[in-house]
XYZ file of C-alpha atoms in Angstrom:
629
model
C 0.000 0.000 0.000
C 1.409 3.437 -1.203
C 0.284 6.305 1.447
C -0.026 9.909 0.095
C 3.268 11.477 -0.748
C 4.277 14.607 1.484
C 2.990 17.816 -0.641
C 4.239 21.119 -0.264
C 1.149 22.637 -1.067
C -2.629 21.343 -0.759
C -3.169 20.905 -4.805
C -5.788 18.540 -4.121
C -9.760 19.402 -4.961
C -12.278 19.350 -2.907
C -13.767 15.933 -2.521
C -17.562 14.849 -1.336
C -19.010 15.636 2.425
C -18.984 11.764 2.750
C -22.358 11.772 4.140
C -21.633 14.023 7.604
C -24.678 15.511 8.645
C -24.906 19.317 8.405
C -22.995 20.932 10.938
C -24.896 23.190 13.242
C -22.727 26.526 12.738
C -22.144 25.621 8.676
C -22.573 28.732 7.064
C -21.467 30.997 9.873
C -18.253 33.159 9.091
C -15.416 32.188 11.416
C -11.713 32.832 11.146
C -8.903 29.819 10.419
C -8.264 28.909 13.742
C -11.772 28.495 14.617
C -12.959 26.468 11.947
C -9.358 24.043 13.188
C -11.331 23.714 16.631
C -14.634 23.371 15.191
C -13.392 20.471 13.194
C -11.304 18.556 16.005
C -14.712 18.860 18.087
C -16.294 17.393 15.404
C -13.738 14.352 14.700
C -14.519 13.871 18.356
C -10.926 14.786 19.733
C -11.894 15.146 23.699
C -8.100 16.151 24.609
C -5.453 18.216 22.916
C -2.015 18.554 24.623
C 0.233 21.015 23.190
C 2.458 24.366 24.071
C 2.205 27.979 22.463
C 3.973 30.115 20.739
C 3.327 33.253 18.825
C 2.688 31.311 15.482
C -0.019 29.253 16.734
C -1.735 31.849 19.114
C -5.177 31.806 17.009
C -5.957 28.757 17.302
C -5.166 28.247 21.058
C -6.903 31.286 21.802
C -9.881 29.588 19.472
C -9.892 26.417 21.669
C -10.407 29.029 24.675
C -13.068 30.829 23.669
C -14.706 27.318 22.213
C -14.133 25.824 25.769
C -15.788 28.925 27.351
C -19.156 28.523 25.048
C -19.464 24.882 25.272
C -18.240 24.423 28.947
C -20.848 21.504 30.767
C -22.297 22.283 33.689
C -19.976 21.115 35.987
C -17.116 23.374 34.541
C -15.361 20.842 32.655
C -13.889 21.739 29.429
C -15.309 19.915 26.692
C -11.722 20.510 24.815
C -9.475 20.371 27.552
C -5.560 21.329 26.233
C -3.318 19.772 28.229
C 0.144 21.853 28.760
C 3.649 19.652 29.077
C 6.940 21.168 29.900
C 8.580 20.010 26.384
C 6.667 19.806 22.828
C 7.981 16.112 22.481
C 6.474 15.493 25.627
C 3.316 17.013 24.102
C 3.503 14.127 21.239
C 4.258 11.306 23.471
C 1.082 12.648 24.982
C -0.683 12.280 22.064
C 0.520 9.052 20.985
C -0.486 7.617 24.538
C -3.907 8.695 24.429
C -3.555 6.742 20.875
C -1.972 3.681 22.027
C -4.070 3.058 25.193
C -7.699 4.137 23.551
C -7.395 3.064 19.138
C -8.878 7.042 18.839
C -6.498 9.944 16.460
C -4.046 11.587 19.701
C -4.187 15.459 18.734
C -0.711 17.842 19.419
C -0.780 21.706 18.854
C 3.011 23.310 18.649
C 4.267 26.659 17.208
C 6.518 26.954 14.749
C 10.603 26.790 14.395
C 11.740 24.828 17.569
C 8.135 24.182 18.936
C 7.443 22.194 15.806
C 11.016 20.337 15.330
C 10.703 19.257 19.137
C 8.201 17.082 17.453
C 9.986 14.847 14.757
C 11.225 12.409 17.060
C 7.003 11.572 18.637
C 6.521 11.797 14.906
C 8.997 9.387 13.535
C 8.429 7.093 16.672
C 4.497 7.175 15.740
C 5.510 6.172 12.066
C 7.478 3.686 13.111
C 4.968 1.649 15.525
C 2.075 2.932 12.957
C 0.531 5.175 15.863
C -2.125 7.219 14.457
C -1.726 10.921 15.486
C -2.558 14.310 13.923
C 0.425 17.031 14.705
C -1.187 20.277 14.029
C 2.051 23.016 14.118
C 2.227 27.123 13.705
C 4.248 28.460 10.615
C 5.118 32.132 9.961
C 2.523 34.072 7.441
C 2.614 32.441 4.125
C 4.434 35.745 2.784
C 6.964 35.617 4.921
C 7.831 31.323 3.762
C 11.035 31.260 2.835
C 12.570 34.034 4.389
C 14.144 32.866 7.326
C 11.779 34.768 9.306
C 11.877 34.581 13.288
C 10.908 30.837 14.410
C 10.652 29.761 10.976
C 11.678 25.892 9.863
C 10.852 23.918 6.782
C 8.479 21.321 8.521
C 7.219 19.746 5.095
C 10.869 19.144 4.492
C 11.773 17.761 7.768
C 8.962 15.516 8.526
C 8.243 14.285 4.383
C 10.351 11.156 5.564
C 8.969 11.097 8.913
C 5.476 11.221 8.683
C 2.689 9.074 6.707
C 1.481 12.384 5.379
C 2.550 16.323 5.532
C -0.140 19.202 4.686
C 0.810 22.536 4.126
C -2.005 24.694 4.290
C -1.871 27.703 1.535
C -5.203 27.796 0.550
C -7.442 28.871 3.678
C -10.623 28.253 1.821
C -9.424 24.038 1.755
C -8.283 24.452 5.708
C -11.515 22.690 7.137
C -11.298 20.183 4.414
C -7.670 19.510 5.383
C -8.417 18.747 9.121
C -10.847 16.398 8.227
C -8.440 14.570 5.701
C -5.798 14.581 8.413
C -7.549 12.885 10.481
C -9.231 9.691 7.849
C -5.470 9.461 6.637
C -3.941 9.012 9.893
C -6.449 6.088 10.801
C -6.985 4.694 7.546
C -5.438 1.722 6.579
C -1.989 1.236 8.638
C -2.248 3.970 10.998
C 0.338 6.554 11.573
C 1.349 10.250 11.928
C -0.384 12.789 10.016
C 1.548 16.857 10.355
C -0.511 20.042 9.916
C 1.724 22.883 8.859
C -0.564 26.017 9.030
C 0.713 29.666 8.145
C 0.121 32.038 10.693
C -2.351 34.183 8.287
C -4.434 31.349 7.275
C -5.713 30.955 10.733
C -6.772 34.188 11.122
C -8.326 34.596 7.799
C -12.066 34.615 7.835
C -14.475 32.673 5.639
C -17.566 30.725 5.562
C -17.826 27.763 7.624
C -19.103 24.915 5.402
C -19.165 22.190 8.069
C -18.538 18.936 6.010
C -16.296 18.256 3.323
C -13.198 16.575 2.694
C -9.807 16.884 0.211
C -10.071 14.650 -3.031
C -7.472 12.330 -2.633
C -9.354 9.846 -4.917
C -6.566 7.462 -5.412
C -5.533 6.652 -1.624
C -8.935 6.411 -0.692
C -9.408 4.093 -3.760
C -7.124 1.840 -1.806
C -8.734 2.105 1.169
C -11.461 0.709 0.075
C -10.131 -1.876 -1.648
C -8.458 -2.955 1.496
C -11.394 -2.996 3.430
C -13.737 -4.737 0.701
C -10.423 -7.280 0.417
C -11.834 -10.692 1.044
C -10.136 -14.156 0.962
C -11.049 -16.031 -1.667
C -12.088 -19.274 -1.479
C -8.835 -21.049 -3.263
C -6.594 -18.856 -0.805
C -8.461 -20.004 2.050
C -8.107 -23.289 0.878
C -4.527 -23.343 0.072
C -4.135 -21.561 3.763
C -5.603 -24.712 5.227
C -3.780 -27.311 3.193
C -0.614 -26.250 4.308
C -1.863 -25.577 8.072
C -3.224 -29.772 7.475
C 0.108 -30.211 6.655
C 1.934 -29.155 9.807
C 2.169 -30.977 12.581
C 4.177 -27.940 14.434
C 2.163 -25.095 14.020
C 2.980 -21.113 15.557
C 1.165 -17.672 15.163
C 3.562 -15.044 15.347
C 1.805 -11.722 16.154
C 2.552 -8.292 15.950
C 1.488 -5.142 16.814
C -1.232 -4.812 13.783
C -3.163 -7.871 15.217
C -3.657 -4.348 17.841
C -4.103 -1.993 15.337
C -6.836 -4.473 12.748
C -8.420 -5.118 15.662
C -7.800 -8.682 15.156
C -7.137 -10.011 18.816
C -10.404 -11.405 19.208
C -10.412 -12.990 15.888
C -6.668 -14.498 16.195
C -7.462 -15.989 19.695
C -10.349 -17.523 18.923
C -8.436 -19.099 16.070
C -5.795 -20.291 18.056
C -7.999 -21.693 20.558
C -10.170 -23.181 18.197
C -7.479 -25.353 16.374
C -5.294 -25.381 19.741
C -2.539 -23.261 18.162
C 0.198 -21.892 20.756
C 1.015 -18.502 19.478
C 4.025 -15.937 20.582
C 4.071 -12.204 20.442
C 6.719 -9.673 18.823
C 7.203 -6.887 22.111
C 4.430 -4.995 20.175
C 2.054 -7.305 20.048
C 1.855 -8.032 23.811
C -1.556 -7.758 24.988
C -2.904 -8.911 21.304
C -3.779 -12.508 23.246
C -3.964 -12.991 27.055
C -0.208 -13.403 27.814
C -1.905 -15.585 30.740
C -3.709 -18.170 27.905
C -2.294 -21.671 28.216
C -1.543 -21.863 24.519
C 0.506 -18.526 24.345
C 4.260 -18.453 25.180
C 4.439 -14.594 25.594
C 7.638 -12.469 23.620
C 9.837 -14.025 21.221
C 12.848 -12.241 19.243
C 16.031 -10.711 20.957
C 14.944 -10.505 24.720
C 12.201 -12.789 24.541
C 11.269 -15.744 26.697
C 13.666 -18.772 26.438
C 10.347 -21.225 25.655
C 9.536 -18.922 23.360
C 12.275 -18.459 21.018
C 12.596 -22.371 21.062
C 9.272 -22.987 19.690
C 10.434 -20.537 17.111
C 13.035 -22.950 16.418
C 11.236 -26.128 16.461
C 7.829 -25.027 14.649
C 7.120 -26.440 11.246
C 4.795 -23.691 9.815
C 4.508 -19.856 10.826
C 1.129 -18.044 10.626
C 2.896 -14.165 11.023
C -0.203 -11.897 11.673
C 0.450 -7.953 11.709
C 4.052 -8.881 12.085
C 7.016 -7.406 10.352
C 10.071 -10.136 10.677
C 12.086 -6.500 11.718
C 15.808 -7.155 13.265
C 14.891 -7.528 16.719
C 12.620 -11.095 15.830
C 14.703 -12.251 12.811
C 18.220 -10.697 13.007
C 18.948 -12.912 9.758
C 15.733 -14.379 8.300
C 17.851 -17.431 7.105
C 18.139 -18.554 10.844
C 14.579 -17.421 12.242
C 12.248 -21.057 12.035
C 14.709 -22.770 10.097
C 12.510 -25.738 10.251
C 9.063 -24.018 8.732
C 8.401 -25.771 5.528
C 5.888 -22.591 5.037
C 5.409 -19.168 6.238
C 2.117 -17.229 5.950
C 1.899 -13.462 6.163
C -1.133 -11.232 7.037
C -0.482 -7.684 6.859
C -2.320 -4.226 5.596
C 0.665 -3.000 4.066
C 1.948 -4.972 0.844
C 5.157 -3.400 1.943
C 5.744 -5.634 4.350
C 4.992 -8.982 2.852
C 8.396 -10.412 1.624
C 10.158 -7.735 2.513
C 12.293 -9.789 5.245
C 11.159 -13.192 5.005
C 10.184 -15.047 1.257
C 6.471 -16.245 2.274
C 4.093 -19.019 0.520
C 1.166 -17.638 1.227
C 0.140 -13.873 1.645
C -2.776 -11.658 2.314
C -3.012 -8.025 2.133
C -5.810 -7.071 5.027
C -6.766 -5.730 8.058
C -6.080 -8.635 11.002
C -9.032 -8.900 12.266
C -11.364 -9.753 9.620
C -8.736 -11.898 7.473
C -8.541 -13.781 10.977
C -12.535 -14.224 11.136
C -12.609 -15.400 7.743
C -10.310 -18.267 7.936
C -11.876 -19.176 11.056
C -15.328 -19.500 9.218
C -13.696 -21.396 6.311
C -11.915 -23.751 8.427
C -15.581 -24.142 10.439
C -17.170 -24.587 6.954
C -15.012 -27.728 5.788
C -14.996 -29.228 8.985
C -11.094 -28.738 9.534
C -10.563 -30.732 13.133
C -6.424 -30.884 13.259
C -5.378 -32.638 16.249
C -1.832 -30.954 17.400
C -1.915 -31.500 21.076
C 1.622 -33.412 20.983
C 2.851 -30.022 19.930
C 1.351 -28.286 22.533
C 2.222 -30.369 25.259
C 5.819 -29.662 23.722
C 5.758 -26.237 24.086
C 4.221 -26.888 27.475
C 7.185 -28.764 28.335
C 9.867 -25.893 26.334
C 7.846 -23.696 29.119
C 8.993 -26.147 31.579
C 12.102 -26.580 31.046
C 13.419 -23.107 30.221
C 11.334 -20.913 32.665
C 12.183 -17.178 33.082
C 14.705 -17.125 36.278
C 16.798 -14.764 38.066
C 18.977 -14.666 41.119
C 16.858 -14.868 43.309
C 19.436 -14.551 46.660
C 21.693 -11.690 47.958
C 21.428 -8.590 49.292
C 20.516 -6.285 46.439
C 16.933 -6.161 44.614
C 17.189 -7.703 41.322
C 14.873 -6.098 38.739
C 12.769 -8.956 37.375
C 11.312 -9.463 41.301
C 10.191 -6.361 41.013
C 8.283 -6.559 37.979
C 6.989 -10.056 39.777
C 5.856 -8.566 42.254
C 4.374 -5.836 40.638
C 2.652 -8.463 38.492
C 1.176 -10.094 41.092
C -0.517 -6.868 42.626
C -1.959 -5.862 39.090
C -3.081 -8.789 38.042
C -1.806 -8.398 34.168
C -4.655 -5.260 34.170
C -2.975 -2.416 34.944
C -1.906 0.078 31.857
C 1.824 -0.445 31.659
C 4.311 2.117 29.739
C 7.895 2.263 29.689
C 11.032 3.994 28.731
C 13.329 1.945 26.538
C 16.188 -0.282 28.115
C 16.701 -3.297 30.346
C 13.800 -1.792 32.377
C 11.503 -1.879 29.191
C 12.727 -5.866 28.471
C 11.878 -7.125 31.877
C 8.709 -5.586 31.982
C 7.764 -7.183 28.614
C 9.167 -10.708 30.090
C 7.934 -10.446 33.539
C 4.435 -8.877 33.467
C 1.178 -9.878 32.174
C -1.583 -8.126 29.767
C -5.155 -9.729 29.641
C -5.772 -7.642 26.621
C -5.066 -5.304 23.959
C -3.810 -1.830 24.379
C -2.629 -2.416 28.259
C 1.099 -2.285 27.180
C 2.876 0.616 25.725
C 6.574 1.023 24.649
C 8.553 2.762 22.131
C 9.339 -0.544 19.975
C 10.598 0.403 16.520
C 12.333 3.663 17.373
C 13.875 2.435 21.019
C 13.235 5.963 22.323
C 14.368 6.857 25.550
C 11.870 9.615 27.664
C 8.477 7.928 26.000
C 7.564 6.276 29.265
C 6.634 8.952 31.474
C 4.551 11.354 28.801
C 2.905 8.164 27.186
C 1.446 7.417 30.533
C 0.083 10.698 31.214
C -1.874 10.926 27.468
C -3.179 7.107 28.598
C -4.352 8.419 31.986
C -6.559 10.994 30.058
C -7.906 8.592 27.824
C -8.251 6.250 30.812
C -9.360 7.821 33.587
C -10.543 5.718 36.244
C -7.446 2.689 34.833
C -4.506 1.861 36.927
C -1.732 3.729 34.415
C 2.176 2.852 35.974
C 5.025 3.902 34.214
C 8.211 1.626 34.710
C 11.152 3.600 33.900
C 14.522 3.513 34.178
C 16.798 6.491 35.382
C 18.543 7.643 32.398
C 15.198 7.557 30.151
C 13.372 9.419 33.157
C 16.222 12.182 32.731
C 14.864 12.434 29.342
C 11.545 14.018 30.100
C 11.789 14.566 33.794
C 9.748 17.881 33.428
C 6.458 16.353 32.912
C 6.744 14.617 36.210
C 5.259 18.499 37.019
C 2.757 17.952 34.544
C 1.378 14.653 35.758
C 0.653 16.804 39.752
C -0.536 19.762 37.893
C -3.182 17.878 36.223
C -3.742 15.464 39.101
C -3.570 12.612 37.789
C -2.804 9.627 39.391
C -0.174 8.404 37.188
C 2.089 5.866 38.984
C 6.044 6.370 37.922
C 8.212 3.099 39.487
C 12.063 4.144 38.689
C 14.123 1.334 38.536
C 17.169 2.731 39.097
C 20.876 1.143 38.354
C 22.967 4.483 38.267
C 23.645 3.994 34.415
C 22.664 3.501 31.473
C 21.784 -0.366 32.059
C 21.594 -1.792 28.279
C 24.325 -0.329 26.530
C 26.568 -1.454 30.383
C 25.441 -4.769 29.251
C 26.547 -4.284 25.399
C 30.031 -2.974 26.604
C 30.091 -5.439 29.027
C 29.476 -8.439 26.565
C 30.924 -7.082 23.438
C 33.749 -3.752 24.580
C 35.871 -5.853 27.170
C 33.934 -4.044 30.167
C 35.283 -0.604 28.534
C 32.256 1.052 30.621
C 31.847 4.397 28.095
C 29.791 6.473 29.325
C 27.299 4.413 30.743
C 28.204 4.827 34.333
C 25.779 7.446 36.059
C 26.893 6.596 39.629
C 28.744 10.198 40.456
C 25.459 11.740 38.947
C 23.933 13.628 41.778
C 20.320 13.993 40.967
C 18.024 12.883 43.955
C 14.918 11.505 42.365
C 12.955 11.439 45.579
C 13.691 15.471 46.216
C 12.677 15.761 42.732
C 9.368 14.321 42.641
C 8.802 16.074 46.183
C 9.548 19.045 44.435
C 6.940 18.722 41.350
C 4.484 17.759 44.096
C 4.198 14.077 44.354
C 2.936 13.366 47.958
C 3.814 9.530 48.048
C 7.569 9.762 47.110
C 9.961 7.035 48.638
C 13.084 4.780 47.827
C 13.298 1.307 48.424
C 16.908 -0.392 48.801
C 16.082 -3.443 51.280
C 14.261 -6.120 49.350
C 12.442 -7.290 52.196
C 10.486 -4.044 51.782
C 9.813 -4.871 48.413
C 6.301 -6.306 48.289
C 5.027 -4.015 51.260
C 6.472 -0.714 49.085
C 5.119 -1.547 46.022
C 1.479 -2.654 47.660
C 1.509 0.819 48.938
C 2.477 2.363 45.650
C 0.252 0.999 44.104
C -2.875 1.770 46.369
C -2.261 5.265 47.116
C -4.870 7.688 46.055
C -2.938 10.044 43.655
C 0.290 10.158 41.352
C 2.811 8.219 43.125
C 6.539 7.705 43.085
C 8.408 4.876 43.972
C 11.886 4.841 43.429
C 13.521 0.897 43.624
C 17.486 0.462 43.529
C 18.181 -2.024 41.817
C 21.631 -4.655 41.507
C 23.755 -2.355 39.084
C 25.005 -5.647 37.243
C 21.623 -7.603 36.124
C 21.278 -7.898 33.000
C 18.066 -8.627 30.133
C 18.408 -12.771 29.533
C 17.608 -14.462 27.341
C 19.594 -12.945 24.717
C 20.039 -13.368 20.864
C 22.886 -11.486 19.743
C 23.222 -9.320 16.791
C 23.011 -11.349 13.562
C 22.384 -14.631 15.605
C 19.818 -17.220 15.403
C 17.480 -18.714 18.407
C 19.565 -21.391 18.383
C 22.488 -19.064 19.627
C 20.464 -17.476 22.057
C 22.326 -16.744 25.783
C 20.428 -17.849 28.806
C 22.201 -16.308 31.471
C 23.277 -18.548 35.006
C 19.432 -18.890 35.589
C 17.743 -20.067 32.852
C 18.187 -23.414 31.131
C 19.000 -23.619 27.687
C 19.352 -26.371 25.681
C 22.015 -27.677 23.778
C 20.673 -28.686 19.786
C 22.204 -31.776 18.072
C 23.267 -30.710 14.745
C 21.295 -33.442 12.581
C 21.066 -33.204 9.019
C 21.969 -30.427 6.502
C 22.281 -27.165 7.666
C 22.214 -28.334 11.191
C 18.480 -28.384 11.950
C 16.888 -30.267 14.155
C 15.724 -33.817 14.031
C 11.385 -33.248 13.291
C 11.592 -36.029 16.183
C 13.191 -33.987 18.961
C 10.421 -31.523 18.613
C 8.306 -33.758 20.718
């Protein structure tokens, strides 16, 4: 699937209302900016988190005076625009509110630096198809090109960033431009749609018109053709020979199972045919991590039993999955003994472009999912793999997740235990990126979709802490906890302010190592213990003070491990943002492990876990079919 190509300029005509009813102020004369807040009211956008500046003034002023004529009778804003302390914060925001509810997240920035704080929320939206509307200042359209004060070339800098840049130069398209914004970004694979609107355009003044949309006849031509997609009968068919075929059987979901909508559609399947599936670290949460059949993450830091069904299965069903680096570092190695691989996925992009596939379809998840089920209900299809899932059973078994679990000093993975067992796999979960981030994807438990949120593509560091507080608005009676670790905290330790001036009881566990705890294990396995930069131990920031400081009334540290379970109980149950602070052994590290351009078969266990050694039978080293069982 080709998205729209970045355009400097809105060339595109007008296209048809698509049947919205007529808007109750259409024909009214409004400037810009107001018909911008007239339109996110009516795509139903309920929060907006942004910060000013002089090139976007109009239209936060318009969201005031629109919050001051529709305000409900108990004084709540029916627009409510939530103020960070950093404009990336502001689209980490956004793309939390995104993550945690399936709706568009909505950012407002100014121009110049207000707007380029943004690429990296943008890029990291892109890259976990996160479907967000950026809407940013830029000087007067006379002015373009001038290197006027606060002026940057946004269309240029986010073309390759975005799924789609507008640049608004004709006012009288600006409503129809919103609206766009907002089908493009969750159309098809979802992503990051960017705004770039001229100073003068929002405060010229024309006729409201209430409906309407841009003409972009070919990508919506697509569209539809992706939703009208259906499985024909010889592709179901030729699905279901090979899957009579196997005797080893694996689903391998990503995050798009998440994004189709296809988690109820792919568990039922596996449950139906008694499938045991595994999950990339984005599709956690896509089927109960508790269900018998499921073996949680596979790929670099994924679960031992995991990674050696991987090995051992005989035919991969990948569903919204990708094959990226992390899963199959070299796509030679990953399920060396699949005699076929299947690939759903909504972008055509995607299929082949790691792995060669036999069989392909080009779909949302969730109804590609439903309609093999119903073919495979229509012919009767009854397979019988139950050896294979008392093998995985056993792989589970055998290779358990394990840690140290003596000594004086807390290890990480008991804390994200114990924290496990207090939230029951329902708490809203995001994280920063790092060891922290691996062992709460190994360790903790998500009944369902949309619980678990984590910068997976881009890896970026600071995500934790905003993306909880845009979930906590779109969730707000859910437990939201944000594990982080210290040096991604440091990234966006201002909006630790935010989260007490708006209330909310966002809870922030810091695991915290004094360093930079992944790339200490990197230097430690592959730079002779040459400890560059990674050591934070002579830093002298004093989290606890800090949090004090912005507010937080429950703020404590926890070194003893015996006041582990007791802290964390606490933490959790306190009535309010909370922080708890949890010093962790400086040396653990993220096991299992798959090195970099390794296969599962190479993967380190650690001293805890136990791996398995693989006889090297037959060409090329794979296994015997017989071991498998």
């Amino acid at each position: 699937m080709q998205d729209p190509a970045p355009s400097t300029e809105l060339d595109q005509a007008p296209g048809q209302p698509g049947g919205q009813p007529s808007h109750p102020r259409a024909g009214e004369r409004m400037s810009g900016a107001e018909m911008v807040v007239e339109v996110l009211a009516q795509e139903g956008v309920g929060t907006v988190f942004g910060y000013s500046g002089g090139a976007i003034l109009p239209t936060y002023d318009a969201i005031f005076r629109y919050n001051e004529r529709e305000r409900a009778a108990d004084g709540a804003d029916p627009m409510p625009l939530i103020v960070p302390a950093n404009e990336q914060g502001a689209g980490f925001m956004a793309a939390g509110y995104a993550r945690s509810s399936g709706e568009v997240g909505v950012f407002l920035v100014t121009s110049g630096p207000g707007a380029t704080n943004t690429v990296t929320p943008i890029r990291d939206c892109m890259a976990d198809s996160v479907p967000v509307v950026c809407i940013t200042g830029q000087v007067a359209r006379g002015a373009m090109g001038t290197d006027a004060f606060q002026e940057a070339p946004i269309v240029n800098i986010m073309g390759n960033c975005a799924k789609h840049v507008f640049l608004v130069t004709r006012p009288e398209q600006l409503e129809e431009t919103i609206r766009t914004a907002f089908e493009v970004a969750r159309s098809g694979r979802p992503g990051p749609v960017v705004v770039d609107l001229p100073k003068d355009v929002q405060n010229w003044v024309g006729e409201f018109k209430g409906s309407g949309v841009l003409g972009i006849r070919g990508y919506r031509q697509r569209m539809e053709a992706l939703r009208q997609t259906e499985i024909s009968e010889r592709k179901a068919r030729q699905f279901f020979e090979m899957l009579e075929k196997a005797r080893r059987p694996l689903l391998y979901i990503g995050g798009g199972a998440i994004h189709g909508d296809g988690s109820e559609a792919v568990s039922a399947f596996a449950r139906e045919y008694g499938i045991p599936s595994v999950s990339t670290v984005m599709g956690l949460g896509a089927v109960d991590t508790k269900d018998s059949l499921h073996l949680h993450m596979l790929g670099m830091h994924g679960t031992a039993y995991a990674n050696y069904a991987v090995e051992d299965c005989d035919f991969i069903i990948a569903v919204g999955s990708r094959f990226d680096d992390r899963v199959a570092a070299k796509a030679e190695l990953f399920a060396p003994q699949a005699e076929h691989v299947a690939h759903i996925d909504i972008d055509a992009a995607e299929i082949g472009k790691v792995k060669r596939v036999d069989w392909s379809h080009v779909g949302e998840a969730g109804h590609a999912m439903e309609q093999l089920l119903a073919y495979g209900r229509s012919m009767g299809f009854g397979p019988d793999y139950s050896r294979w899932a008392a093998h995985c059973d056993k792989l589970r078994d055998k290779h358990p997740m394990a840690f140290k679990e003596d000594g004086a000093l807390i290890q990480p993975q008991a804390v994200m235990r114990t924290l496990n067992e207090i939230t029951g796999g329902e708490a809203i979960i995001s994280t920063g990126v790092g060891q922290h981030q691996m062992w709460a994807a190994q360790y903790l438990d998500f009944r369902r979709p949309r619980l678990w949120m984590t910068s997976g593509s881009m890896g970026t560091m600071g995500f934790g802490l905003p993306a909880a507080i845009g979930a906590q608005f779109a969730n707000p009676g859910a437990l939201v906890v944000d594990v982080d670790g210290d040096g991604s905290l440091r990234m966006n330790l201002g909006e630790m302010e935010t989260v007490t001036t708006y209330g909310l009881p966002v809870k922030i566990l810091l695991l915290n190592n004094n360093g930079d705890g992944m790339v200490r294990q990197w230097q430690k396995l592959y730079f002779n213990d040459r400890f560059s930069a990674s050591d934070k131990s002579l830093h002298r920031k004093d989290f606890i003070k800090a949090a004090e400081a912005d507010g937080f009334a429950f703020a404590r540290r926890i070194s003893d491990r015996d006041e582990l379970q007791a802290g964390l109980q606490a933490f959790i149950d306190f009535d309010g943002p909370a922080f708890l602070e949890v010093m962790i052994d400086p040396d653990a590290g993220v096991y299992p492990m798959v090195g970099p351009g390794m296969g599962y078969k190479q993967m380190v266990t650690g001293d805890y876990i136990p791996g398995r050694e693989v006889p090297e039978i037959g060409k090329g080293g794979r296994v015997d079919p017989s071991e498998a069982f």
